[in-house]
Coordinates of C-alpha atoms and ligand atoms in Angstrom, one line a residue:
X1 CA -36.8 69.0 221.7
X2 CA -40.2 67.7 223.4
X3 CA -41.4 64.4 221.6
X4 CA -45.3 64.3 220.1
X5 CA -47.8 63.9 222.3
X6 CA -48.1 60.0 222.4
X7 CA -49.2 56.5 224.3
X8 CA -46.3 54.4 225.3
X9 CA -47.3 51.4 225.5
X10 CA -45.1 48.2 227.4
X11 CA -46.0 44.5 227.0
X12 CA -44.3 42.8 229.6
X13 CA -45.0 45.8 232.2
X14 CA -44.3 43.6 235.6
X15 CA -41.0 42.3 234.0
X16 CA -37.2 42.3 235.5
X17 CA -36.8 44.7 231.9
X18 CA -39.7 47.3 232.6
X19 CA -38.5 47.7 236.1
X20 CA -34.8 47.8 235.9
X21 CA -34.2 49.7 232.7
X22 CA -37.1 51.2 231.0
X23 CA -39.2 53.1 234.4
X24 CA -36.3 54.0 235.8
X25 CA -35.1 55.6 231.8
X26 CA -38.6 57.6 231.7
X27 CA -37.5 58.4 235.0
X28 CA -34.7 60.1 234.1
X29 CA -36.3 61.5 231.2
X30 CA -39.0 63.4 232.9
X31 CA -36.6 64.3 235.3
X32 CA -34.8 66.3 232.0
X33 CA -38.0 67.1 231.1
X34 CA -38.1 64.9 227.7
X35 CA -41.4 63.3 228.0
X36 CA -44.0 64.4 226.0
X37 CA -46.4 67.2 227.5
X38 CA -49.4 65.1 226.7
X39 CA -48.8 61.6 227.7
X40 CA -50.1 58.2 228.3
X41 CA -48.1 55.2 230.3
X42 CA -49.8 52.6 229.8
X43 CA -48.7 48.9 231.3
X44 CA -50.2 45.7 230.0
X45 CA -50.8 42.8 232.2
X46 CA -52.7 39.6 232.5
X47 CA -55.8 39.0 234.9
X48 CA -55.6 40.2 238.3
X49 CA -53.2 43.6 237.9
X50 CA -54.6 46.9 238.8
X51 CA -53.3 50.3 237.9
X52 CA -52.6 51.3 241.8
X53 CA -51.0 47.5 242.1
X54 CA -48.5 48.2 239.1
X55 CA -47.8 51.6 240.6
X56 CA -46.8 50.5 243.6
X57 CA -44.7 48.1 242.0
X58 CA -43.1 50.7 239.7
X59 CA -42.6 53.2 242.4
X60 CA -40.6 49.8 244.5
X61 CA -38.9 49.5 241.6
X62 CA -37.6 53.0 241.1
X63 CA -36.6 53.2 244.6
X64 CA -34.4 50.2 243.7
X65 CA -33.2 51.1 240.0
X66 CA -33.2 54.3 239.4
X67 CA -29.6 56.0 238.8
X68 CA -30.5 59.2 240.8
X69 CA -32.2 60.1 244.1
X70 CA -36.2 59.7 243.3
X71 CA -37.8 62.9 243.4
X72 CA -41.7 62.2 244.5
X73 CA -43.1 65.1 242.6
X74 CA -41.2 63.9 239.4
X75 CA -42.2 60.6 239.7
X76 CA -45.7 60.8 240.8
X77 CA -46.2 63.3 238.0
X78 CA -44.8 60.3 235.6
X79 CA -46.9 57.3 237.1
X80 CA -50.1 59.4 237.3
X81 CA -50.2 59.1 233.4
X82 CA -50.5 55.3 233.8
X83 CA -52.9 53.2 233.1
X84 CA -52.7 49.4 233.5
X85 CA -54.7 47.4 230.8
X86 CA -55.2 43.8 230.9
X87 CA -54.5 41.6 227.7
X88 CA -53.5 38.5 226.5
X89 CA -52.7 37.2 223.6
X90 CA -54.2 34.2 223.9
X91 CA -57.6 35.9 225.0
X92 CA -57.9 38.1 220.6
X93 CA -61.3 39.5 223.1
X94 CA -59.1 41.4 225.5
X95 CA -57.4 42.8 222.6
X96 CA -60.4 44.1 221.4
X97 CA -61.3 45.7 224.7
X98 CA -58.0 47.0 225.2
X99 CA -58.2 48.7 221.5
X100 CA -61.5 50.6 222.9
X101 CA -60.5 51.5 225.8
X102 CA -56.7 52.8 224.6
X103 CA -59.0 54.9 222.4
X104 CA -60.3 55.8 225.1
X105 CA -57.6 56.9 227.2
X106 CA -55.7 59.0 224.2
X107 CA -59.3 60.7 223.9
X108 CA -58.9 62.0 227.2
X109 CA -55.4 63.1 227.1
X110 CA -55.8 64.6 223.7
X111 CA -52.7 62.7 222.4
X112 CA -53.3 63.2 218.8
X113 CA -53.5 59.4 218.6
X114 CA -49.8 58.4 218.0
X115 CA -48.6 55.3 219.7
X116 CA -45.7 53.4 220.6
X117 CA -45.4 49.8 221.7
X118 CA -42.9 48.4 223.5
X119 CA -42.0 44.5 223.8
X120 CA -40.6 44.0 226.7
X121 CA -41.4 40.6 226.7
X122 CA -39.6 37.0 226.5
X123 CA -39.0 36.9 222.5
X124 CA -42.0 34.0 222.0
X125 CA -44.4 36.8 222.5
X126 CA -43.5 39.4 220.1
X127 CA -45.3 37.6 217.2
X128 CA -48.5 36.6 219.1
X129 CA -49.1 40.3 220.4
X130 CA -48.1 42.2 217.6
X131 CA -50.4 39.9 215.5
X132 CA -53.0 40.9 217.7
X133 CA -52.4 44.4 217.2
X134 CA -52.7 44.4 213.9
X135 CA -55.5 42.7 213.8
X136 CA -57.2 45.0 216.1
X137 CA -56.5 47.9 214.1
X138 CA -54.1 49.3 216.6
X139 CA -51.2 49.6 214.7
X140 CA -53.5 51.0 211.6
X141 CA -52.2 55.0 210.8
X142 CA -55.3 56.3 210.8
X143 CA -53.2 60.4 210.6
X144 CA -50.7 59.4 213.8
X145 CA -47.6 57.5 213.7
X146 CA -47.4 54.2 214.9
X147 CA -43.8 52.5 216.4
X148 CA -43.3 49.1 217.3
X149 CA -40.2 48.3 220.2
X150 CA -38.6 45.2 220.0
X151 CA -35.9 43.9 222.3
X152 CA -33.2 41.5 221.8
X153 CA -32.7 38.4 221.3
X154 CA -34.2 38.5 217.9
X155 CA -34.8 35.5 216.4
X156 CA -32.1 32.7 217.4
X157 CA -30.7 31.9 214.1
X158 CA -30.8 33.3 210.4
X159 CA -34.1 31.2 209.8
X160 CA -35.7 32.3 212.7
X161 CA -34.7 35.9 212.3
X162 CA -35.8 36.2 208.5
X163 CA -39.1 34.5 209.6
X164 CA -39.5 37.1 212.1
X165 CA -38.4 40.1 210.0
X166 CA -41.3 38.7 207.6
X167 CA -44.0 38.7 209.5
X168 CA -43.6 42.0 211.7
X169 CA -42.9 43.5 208.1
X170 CA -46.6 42.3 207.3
X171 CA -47.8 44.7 209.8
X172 CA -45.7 47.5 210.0
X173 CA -42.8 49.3 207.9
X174 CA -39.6 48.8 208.3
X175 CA -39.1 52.2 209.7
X176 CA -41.6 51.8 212.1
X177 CA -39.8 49.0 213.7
X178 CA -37.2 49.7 216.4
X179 CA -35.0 46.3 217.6
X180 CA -33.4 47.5 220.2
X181 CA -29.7 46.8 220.9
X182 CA -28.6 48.4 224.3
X183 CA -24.8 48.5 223.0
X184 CA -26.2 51.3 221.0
X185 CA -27.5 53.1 224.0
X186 CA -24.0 53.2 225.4
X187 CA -22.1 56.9 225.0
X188 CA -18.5 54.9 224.1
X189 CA -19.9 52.8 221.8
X190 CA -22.1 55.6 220.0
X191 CA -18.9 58.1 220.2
X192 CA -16.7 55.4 217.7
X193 CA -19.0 57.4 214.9
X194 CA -17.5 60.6 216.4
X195 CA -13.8 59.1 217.1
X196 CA -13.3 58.0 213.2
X197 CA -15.3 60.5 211.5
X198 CA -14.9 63.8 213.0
X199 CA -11.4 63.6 213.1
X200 CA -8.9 63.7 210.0
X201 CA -5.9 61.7 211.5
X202 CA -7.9 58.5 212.2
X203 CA -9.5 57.7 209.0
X204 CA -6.4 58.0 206.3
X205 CA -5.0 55.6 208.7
X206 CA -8.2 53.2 209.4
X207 CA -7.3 50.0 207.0
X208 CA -5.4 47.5 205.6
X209 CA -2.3 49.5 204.9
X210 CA -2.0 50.6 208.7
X211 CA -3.8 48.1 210.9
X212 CA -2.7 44.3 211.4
X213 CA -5.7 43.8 213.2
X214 CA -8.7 44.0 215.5
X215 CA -9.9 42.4 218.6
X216 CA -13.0 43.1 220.2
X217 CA -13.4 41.6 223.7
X218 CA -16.9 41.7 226.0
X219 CA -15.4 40.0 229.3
X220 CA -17.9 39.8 232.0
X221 CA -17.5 38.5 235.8
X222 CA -21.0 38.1 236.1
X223 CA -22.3 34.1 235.8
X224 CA -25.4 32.9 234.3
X225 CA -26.9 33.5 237.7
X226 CA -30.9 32.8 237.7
X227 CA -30.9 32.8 233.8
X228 CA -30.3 29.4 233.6
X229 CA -33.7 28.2 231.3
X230 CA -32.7 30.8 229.0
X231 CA -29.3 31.0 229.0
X232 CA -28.5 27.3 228.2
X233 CA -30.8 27.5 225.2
X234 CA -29.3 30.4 224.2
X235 CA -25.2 30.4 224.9
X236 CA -22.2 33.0 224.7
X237 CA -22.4 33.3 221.1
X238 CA -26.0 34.1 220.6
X239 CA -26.3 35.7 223.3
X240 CA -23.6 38.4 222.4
X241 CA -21.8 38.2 219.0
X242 CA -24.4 38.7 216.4
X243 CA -26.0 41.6 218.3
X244 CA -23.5 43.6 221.2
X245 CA -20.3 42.5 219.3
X246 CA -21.1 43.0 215.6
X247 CA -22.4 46.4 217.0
X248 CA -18.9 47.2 217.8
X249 CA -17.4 45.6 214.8
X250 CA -19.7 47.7 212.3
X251 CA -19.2 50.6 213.9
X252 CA -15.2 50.1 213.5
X253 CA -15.2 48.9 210.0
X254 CA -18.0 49.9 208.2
X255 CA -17.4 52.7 205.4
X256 CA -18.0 56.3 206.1
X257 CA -21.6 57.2 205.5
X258 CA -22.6 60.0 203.1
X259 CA -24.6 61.5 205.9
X260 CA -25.2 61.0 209.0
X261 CA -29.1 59.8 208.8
X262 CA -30.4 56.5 210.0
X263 CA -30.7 55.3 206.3
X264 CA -27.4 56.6 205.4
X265 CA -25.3 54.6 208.7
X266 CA -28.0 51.3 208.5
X267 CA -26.8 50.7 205.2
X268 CA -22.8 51.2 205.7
X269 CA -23.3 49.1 208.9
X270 CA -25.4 46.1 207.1
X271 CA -23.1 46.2 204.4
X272 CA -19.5 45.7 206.2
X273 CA -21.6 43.0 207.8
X274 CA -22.7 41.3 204.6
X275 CA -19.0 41.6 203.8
X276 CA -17.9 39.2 206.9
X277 CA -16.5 36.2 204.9
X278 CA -18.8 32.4 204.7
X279 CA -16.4 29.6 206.4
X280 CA -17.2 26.0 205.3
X281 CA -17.2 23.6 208.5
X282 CA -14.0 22.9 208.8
X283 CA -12.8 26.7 208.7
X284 CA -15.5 27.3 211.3
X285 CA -13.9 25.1 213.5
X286 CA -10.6 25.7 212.6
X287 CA -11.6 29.8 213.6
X288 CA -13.5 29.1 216.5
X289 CA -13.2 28.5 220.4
X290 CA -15.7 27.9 222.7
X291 CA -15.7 27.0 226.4
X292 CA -18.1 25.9 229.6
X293 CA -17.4 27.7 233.2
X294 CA -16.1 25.2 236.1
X295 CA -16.7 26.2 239.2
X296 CA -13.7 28.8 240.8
X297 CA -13.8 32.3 242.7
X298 CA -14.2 35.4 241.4
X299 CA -13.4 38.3 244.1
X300 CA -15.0 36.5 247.3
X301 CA -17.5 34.8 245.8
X302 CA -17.8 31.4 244.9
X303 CA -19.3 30.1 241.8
X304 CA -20.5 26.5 240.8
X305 CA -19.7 24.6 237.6
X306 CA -21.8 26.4 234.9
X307 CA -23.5 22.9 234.4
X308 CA -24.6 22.9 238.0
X309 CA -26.8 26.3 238.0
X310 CA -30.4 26.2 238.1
X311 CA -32.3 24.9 234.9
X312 CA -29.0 24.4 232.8
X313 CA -28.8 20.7 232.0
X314 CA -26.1 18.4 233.3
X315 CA -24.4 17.4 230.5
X316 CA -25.2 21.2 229.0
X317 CA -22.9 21.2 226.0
X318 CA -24.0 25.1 226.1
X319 CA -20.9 27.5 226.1
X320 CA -20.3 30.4 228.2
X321 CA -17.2 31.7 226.1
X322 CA -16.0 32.0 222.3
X323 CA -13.5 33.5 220.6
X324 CA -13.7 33.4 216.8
X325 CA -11.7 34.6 214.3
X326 CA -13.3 36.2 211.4
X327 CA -12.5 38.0 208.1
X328 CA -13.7 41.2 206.2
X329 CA -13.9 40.8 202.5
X330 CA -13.8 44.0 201.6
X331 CA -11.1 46.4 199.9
X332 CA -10.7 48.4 203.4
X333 CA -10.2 45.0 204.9
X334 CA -8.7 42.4 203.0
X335 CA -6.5 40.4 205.3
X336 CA -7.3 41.9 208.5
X337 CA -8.2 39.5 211.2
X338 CA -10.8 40.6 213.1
X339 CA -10.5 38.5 216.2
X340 CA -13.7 38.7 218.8
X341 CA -14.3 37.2 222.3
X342 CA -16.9 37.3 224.8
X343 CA -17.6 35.3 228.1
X344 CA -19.5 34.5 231.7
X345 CA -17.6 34.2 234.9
X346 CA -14.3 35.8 234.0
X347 CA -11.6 37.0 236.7
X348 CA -12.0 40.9 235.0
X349 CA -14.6 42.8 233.3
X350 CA -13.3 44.5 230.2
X351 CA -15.1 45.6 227.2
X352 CA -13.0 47.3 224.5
X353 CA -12.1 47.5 221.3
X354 CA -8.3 47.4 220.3
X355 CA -7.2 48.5 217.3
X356 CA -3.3 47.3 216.3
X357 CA -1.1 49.1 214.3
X358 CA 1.2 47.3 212.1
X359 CA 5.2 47.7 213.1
X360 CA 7.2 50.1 212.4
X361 CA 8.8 48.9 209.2
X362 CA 12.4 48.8 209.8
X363 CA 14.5 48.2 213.1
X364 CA 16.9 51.6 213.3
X365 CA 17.5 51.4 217.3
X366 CA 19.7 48.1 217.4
X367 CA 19.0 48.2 221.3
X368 CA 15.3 46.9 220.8
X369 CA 14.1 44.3 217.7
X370 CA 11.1 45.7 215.9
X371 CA 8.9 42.2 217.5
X372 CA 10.1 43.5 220.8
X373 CA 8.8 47.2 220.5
X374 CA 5.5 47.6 222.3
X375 CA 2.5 47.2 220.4
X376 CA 0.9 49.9 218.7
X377 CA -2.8 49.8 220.0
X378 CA -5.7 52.6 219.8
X379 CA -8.0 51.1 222.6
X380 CA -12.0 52.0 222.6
X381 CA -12.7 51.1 226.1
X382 CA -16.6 50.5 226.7
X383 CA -16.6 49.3 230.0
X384 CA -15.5 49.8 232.6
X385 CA -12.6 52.5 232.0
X386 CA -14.6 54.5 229.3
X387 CA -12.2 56.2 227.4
X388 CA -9.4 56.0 224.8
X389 CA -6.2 54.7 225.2
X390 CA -2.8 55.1 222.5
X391 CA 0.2 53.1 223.3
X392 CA 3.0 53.8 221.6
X393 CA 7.1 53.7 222.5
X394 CA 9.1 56.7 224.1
X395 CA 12.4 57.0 224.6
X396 CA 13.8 55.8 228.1
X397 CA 15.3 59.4 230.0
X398 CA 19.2 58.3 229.7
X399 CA 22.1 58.7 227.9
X400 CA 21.6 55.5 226.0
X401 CA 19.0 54.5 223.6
X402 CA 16.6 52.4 225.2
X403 CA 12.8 52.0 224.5
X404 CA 9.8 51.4 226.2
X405 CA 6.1 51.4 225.9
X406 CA 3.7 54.3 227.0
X407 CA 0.1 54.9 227.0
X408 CA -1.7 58.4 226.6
X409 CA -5.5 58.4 227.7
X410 CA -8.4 60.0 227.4
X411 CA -11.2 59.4 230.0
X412 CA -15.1 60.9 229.8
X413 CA -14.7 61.1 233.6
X414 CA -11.7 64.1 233.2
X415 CA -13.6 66.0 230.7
X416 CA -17.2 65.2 231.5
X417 CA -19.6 65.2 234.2
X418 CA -22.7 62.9 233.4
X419 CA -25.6 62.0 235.4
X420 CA -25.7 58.3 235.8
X421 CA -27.7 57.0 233.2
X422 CA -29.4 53.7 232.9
X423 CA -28.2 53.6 229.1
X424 CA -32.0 53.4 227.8
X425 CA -32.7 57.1 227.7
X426 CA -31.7 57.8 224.2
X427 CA -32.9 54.9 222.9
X428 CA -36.4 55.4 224.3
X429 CA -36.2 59.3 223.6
X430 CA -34.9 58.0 220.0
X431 CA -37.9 56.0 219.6
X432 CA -40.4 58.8 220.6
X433 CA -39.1 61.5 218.3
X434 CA -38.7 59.0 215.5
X435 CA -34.9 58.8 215.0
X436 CA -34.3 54.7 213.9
X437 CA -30.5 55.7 213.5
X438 CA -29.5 53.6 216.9
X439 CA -31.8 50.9 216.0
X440 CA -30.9 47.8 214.1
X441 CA -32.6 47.3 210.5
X442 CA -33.6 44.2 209.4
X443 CA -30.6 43.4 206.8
X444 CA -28.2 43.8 209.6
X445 CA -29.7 41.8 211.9
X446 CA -30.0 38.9 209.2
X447 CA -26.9 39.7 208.0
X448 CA -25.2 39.0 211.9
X449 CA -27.3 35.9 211.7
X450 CA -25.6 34.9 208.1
X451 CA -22.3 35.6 209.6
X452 CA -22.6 33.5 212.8
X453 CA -24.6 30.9 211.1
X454 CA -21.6 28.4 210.1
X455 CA -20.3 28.4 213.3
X456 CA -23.7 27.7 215.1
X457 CA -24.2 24.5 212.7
X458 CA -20.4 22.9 212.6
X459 CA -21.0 23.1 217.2
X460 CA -24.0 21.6 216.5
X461 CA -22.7 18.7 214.6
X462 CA -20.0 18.6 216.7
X463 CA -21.9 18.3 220.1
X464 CA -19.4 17.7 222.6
X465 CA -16.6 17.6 221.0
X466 CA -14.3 20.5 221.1
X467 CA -16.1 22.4 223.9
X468 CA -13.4 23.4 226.2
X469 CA -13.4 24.5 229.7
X470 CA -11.9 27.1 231.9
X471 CA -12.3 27.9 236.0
X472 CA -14.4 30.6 236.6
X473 CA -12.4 33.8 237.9
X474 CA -9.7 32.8 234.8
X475 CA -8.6 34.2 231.8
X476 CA -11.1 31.7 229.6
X477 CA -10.0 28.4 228.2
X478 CA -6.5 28.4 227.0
X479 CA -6.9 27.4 223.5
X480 CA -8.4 30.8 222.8
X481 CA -4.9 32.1 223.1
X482 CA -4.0 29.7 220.4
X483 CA -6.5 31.3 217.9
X484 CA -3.9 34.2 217.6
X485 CA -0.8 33.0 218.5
X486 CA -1.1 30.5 215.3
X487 CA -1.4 33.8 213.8
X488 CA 2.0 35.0 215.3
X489 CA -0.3 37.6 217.6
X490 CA -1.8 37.8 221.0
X491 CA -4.3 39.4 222.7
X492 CA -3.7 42.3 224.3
X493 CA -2.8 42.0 227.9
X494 CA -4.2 44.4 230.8
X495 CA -2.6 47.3 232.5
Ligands
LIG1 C1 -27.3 41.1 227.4 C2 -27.0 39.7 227.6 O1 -27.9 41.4 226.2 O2 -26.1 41.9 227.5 C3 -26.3 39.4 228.9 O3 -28.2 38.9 227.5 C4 -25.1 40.2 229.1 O4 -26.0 38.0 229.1 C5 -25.4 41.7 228.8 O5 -24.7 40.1 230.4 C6 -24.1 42.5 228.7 O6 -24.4 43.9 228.7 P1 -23.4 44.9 229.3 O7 -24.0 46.3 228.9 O8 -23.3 44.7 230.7 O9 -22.0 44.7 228.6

């Protein structure tokens, strides 16, 4: 299905985000022929942009970024829709002209008048430019629809992010708001829906009776790089948990939805995560590791104590890893650990959900104890073997009983061929058709905010004290191994 006819609209249009993700997205989009048939790109910039400048500068970036080989008539048909405006927030008079001439614009392209704006912009400018378009009128109905884009991170703590959720609701409705969460753009991730709910065998199985526990890891090898400024305001936990990793855990643990409808799934997802249990200061500790990069090798390269990079202070108490260990309090959950993990500069890149099985309940084959059976683990893997995983134990060919562990393992790559895909395509088509289903709503977000909350004030009091450390290329700091072992568990170990 074609979306409306409409404007799309990017703040931030020179941007790393614009270039990378979004272009080279409507790329692929137009190249399915997705896009509307009456369109308007339109890029806003500050003094001194032209449209042919931002062209060029789109069409360099495609030729880096985009995930298949450029076709010129494809593109050229997509970037002779744009139009570069320039405004500033700063300047309400350019906001004003750039009403007008928008006006203008859809006039001659007969879009019908609907819009859609996309921030692609460092988070201290959503407020100031959607004020303005309010203000303006722009985001005014006036017989089209009007959509509003917001990237990540939003807001930096539950304060921040109700504030935020409060004034953008002043100016839109809640279902004109899409906060974008790229996790959600990712096939795996969106197929967890699929895995648990259009199969009978998982769910009877999916809860306290059956699973011990969860742990969701998001290792990455990648540093902080040139992100530096941002990044040591920011650290692992905000960074990842309350958004990419509480994506994961909704999607695992929330109830099944009565249909499947964007109201319907928001409101299972923001409830399992108003269900994540409060920890006073000392459980927050107690439940919590986090860790700093020192400088080590990763592959060939060579990478620098974290506190060394570019724009991150030297005595950065910022960390680039945590593990935390947190409850559901819930009746599908009671007592199930979910343990969670993330981190910068790590020897291997995993991302993946594993889900363990409890034991099986009684030892019958003397030959192995029940504790030394292999672990019964369903394994989501997001990145970078996309697939499912089931390890259970087989019987060892031989005339005596012996046991060992086995895996059987589904892979997209075996059953499906996919163009590469940036990841934002559905997201953005989502956004154009109207579908909020893949977007986070505002009780979630604040919810994720509640739930990492204590953990963000006890570090804070705690400065220092307690941040661990761990060589780059490693596993992460040690005492994140602790976290479960206290428990009489372990993570789960690779290959
Ligand atoms: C971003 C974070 O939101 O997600 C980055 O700001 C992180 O720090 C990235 O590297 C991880 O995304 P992915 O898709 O590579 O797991």
């Amino acid at each position: 299905k074609k979306p409306d006819p409409c404007s799309f609209v990017i703040f931030g249009v020179t941007g790393d985000l614009t270039h990378r993700l979004v272009v080279p997205a409507l790329y692929n989009l137009a190249a399915s022929d997705l896009l509307p048939d009456r369109f308007c790109l339109v890029g806003v910039a500050r003094k001194g942009m032209t449209s042919d400048k931002l062209r060029q500068s789109l069409l360099k970036g495609l030729s880096q970024f985009a995930t298949r080989p450029v076709d010129e008539a494809i593109s050229g048909r997509l970037l002779d829709c744009l139009t570069c405006i320039e405004a500033d927030p700063k300047d309400p008079a350019s906001f004003d002209a750039m009403s007008k001439q928008l006006g203008e614009l859809e006039a001659a392209r007969n879009t019908g008048g609907n819009r859609l704006f996309y921030l692609a912009t460092p988070p201290n400018a959503f407020l100031p430019i959607s004020r303005e378009l309010g203000r303006t009128g722009m985001l005014a109905e006036n017989g089209a629809w009007r959509r509003l884009v917001v990237e990540k991170p939003f807001g930096t703590d539950l304060a921040s992010a109700k504030a935020l959720n409060g004034e953008l609701l002043k100016l839109v409705d809640e279902h004109e708001i899409y906060r974008i969460d790229h996790y959600l753009g990712k096939e795996t991730v969106q197929n967890i829906l699929v895995l648990r709910f259009a199969n009978g065998m998982f769910e009877p199985i999916w809860n306290r009776n059956h699973i011990d526990h969860v742990q969701i890891t998001v290792d990455e090898q990648l540093g902080v790089g040139h992100r530096g400024s941002f990044y040591d305001q920011t650290g692992a936990l905000r960074d990842m948990v309350p958004n990419h990793l509480f994506q994961l855990l909704s999607l695992v643990a929330m109830e099944p939805p009565i249909r499947f409808d964007a109201h319907s799934v928001r409101a299972e997802k923001a409830d399992v995560l108003a269900a994540i249990q409060g920890q006073s200061e000392a459980e927050a500790l107690r439940n919590s590791v986090r860790g700093q990069y020192l400088a080590g090798r990763i592959g060939d390269s060579e990478i620098a104590d974290y506190r060394k990079i570019e724009d991150v202070a030297r005595g950065s108490t910022t960390e680039t890893y945590v593990a935390l260990k947190l409850m559901i309090d819930n009746w599908r959950w009671a007592g199930v650990p979910f343990y969670l993990r993330t981190g910068k500069a790590l020897g291997v890149k995993r991302t993946e959900v594993a889900i363990k099985f409890k034991q099986a309940p009684f030892a019958m084959f003397n030959c192995t104890p029940v504790e030394r059976l292999a672990q019964n683990f369903l394994v989501i893997g997001v990145a970078p073997n996309e697939g499912i995983a089931l390890q259970f134990n087989t019987k060892v060919p031989g005339p005596s009983i012996l046991i060992d562990g086995v895996e059987m393992k589904f892979r997209y790559k075996d059953y499906f061929k996919a163009e590469p895909s940036t990841g934002y395509e559905t997201l953005i088509y989502d956004c154009m058709i109207g579908d909020n289903i893949l977007f986070q709503r505002a009780d979630s977000v604040e919810a994720g905010w509640k739930a990492v909350q204590p953990f963000l004030d006890a570090w804070k009091k705690a400065e220092a004290e307690g941040l661990k450390t761990y060589k780059a290329g490693s596993e992460g700091p040690q005492e994140a191994n602790e976290l479960l072992t206290r428990d009489g568990r372990s993570w789960r170990k690779l290959g």
